[in-house]
PDB file of C-alpha atoms and ligand atoms in Angstrom:
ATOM      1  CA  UNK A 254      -7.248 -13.782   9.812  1.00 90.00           C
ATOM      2  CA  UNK A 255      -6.468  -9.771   9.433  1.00 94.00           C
ATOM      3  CA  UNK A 256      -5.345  -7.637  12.582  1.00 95.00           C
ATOM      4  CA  UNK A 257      -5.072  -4.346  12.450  1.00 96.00           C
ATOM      5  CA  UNK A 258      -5.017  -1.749   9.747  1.00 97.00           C
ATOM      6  CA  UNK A 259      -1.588  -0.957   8.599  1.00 96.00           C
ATOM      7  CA  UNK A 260      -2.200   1.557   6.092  1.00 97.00           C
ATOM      8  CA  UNK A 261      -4.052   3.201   3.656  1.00 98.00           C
ATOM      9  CA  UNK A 262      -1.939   3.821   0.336  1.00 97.00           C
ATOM     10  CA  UNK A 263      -2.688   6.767  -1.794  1.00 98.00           C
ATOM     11  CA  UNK A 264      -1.470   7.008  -5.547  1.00 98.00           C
ATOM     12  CA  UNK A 265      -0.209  10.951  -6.235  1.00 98.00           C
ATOM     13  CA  UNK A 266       1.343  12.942  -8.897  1.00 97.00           C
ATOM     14  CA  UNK A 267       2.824  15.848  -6.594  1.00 97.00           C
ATOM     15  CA  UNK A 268       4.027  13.681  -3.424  1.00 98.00           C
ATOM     16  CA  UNK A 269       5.593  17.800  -2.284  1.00 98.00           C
ATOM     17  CA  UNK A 270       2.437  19.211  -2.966  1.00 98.00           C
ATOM     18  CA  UNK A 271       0.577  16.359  -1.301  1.00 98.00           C
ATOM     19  CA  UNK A 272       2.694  16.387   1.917  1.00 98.00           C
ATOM     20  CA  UNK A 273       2.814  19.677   2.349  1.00 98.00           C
ATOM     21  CA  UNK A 274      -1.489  19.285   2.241  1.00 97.00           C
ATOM     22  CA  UNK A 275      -1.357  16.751   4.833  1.00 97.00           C
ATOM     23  CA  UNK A 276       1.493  18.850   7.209  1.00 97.00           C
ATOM     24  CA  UNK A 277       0.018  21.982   6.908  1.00 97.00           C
ATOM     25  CA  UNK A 278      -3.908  21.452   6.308  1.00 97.00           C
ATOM     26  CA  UNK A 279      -4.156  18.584   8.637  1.00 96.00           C
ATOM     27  CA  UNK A 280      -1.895  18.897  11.084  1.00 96.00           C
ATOM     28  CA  UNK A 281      -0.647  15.356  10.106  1.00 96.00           C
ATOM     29  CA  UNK A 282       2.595  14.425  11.657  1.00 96.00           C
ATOM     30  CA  UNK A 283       4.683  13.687   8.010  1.00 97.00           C
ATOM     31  CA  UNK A 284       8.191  11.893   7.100  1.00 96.00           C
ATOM     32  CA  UNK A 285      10.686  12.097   4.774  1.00 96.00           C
ATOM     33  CA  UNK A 286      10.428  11.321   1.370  1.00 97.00           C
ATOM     34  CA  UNK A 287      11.804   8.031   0.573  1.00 95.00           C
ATOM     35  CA  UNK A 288      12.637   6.426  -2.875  1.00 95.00           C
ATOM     36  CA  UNK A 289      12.412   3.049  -3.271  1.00 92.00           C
ATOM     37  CA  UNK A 290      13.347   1.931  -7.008  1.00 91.00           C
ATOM     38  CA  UNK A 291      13.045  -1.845  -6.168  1.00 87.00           C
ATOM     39  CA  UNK A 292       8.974  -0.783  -6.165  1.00 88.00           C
ATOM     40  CA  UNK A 293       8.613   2.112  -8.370  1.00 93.00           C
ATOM     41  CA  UNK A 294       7.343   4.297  -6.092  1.00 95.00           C
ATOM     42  CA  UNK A 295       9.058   7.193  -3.440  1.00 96.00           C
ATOM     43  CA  UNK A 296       7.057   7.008  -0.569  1.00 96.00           C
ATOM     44  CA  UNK A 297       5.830   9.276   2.287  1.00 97.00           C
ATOM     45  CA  UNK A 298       5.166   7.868   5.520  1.00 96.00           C
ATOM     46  CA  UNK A 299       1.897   9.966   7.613  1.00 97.00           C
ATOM     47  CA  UNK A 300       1.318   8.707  10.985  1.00 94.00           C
ATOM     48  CA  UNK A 301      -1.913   9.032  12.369  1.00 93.00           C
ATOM     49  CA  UNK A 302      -1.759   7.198  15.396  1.00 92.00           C
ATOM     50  CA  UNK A 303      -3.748   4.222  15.060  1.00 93.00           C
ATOM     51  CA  UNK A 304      -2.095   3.370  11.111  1.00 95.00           C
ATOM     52  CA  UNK A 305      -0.773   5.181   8.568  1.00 96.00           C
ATOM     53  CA  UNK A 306      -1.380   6.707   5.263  1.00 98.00           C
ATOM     54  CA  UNK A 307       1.357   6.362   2.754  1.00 97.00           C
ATOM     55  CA  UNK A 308       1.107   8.759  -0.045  1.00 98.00           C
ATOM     56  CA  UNK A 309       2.661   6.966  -3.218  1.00 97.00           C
ATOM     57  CA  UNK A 310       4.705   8.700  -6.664  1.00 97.00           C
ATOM     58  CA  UNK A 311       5.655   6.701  -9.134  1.00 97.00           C
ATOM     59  CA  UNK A 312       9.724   6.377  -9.933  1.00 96.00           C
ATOM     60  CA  UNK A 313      10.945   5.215 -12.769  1.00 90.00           C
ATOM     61  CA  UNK A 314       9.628   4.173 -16.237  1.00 83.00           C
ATOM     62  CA  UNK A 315       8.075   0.862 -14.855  1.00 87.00           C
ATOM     63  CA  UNK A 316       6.351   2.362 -11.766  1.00 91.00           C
ATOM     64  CA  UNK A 317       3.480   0.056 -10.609  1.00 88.00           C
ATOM     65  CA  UNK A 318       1.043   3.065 -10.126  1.00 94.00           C
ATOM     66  CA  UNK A 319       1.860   4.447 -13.160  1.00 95.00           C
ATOM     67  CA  UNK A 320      -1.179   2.821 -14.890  1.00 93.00           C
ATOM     68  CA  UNK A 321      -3.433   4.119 -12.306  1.00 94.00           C
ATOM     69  CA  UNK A 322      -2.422   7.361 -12.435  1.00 96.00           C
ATOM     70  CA  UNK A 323      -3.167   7.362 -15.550  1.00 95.00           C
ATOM     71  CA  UNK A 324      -6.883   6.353 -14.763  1.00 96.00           C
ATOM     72  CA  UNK A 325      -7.331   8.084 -12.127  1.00 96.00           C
ATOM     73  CA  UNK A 326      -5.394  11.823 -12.994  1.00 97.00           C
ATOM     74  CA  UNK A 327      -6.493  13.562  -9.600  1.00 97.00           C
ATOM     75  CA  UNK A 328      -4.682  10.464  -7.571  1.00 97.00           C
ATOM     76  CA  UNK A 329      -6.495   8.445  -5.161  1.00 98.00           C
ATOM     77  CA  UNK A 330      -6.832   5.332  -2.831  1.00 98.00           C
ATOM     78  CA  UNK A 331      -4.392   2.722  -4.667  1.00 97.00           C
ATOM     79  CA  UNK A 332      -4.983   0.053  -1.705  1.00 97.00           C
ATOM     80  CA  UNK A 333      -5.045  -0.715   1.984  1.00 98.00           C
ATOM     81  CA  UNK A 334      -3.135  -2.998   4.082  1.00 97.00           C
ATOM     82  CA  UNK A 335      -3.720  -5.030   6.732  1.00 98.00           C
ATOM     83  CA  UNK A 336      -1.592  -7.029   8.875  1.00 97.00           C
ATOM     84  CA  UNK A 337      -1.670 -10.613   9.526  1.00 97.00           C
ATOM     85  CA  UNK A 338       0.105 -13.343  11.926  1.00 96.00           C
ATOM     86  CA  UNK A 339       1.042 -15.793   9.022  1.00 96.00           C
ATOM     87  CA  UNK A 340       1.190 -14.483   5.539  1.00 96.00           C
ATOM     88  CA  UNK A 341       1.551 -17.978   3.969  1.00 95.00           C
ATOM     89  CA  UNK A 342      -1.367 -19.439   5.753  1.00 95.00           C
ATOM     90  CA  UNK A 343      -3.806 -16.593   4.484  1.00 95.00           C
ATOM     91  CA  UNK A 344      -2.436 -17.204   0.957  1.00 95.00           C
ATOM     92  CA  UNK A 345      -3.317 -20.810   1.900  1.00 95.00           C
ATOM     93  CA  UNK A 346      -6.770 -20.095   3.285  1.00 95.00           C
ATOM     94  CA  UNK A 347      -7.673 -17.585   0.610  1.00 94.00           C
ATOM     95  CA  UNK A 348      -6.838 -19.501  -2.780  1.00 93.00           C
ATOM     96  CA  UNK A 349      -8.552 -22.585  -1.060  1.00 95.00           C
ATOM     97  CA  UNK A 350     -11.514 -20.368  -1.243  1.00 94.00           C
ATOM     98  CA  UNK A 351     -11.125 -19.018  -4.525  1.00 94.00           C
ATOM     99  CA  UNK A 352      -9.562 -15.578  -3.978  1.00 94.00           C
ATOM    100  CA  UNK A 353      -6.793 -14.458  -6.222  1.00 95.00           C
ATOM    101  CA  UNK A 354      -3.547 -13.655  -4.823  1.00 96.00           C
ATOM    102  CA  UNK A 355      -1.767 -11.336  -7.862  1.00 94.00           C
ATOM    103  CA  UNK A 356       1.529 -12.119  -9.062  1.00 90.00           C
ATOM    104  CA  UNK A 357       2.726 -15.636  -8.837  1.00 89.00           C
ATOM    105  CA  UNK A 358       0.925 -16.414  -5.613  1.00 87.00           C
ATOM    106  CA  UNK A 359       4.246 -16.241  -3.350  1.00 89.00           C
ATOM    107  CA  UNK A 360       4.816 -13.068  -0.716  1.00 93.00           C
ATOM    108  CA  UNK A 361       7.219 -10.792  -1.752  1.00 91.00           C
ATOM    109  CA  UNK A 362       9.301  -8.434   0.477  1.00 90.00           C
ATOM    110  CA  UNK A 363       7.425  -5.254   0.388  1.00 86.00           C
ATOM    111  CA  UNK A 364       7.992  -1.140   1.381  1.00 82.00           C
ATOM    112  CA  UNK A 365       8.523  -2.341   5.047  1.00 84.00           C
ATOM    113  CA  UNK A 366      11.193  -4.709   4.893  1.00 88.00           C
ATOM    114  CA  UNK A 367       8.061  -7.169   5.103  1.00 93.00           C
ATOM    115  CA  UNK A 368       6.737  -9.948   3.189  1.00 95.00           C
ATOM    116  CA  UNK A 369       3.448  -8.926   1.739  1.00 95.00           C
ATOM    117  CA  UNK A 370       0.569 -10.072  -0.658  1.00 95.00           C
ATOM    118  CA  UNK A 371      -1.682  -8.504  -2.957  1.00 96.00           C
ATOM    119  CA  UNK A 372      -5.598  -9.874  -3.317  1.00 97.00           C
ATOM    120  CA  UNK A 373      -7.143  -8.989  -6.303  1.00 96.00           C
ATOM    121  CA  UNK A 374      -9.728  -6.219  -6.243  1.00 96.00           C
ATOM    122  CA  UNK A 375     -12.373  -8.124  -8.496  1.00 96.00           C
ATOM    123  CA  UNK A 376     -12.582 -10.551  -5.551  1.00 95.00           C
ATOM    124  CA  UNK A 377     -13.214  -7.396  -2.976  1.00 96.00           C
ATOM    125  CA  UNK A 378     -15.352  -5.652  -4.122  1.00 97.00           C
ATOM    126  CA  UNK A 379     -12.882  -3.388  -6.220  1.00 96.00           C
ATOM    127  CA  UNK A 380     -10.409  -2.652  -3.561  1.00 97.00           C
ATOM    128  CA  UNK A 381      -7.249  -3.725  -3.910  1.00 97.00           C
ATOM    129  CA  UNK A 382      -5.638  -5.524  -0.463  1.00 97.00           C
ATOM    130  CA  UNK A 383      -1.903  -5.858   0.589  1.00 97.00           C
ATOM    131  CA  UNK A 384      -1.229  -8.008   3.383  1.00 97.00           C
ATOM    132  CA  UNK A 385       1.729  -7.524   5.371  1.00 97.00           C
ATOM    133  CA  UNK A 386       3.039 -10.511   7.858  1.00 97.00           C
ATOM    134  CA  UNK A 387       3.963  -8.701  11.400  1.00 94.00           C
ATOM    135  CA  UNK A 388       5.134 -10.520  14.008  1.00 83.00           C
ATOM    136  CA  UNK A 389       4.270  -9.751  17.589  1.00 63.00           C
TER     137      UNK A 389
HETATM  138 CO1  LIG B 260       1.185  -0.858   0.844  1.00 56.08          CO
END
């Protein structure tokens, strides 16, 4: 059902202080910062070649990482994301089998101009999973 790894999201208070980390400790090759209030989050793209990291701040009051933030004060893996062929038939497959799709069950358009999923990380071992439908 998945193909290939998209990207690994990471939840951070500082997303200056974290790129600048990635650009100048790593060597990483990093975007622009880019605010996206229909998500709560501004986001910073980090290619690495074979996926991505995206490093995650919360904007707004209703930010959905704001709650793990809180949790987790240092930041840290908020999900990862893999890609698949047909994101209604994996909704299809997966509640058939008893995995949890959050939300109301239906893909929404996500960071990518995508529709994604999320699974729900009691069902995966505490991860949370975002699939994203690519075509091609
Ligand atoms: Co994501």
């Amino acid at each position: 059902m998945i193909g290939r790894l998209n990207h690994i999201a990471i939840a951070v208070q500082d997303l200056a202080a974290a790129s600048a980390k990635y650009r100048d400790l790593l060597g990483a090759r990093v975007g622009q910062p880019q605010a996206l209030p229909e998500h709560g989050v501004t986001v910073v793209f980090i290619d690495t070649g074979n996926a991505k990291v995206e490093l995650l701040e919360p904007l707004g009051d209703s930010s959905p990482i704001a709650a793990f933030l809180a949790k987790n004060p240092l930041g840290g893996m908020h999900h990862i994301c893999f890609e698949v062929p047909d994101i209604l038939a994996a909704a299809a497959t997966l509640t058939a089998s008893g995995a949890r799709v959050l939300g109301d069950g239906k893909p929404k358009i996500g960071a990518h101009g995508l529709p994604v999923l999320f699974l729900h990380p009691k069902d995966f071992d505490g991860t949370l999973i975002e699939l994203e439908q690519v075509s091609g």
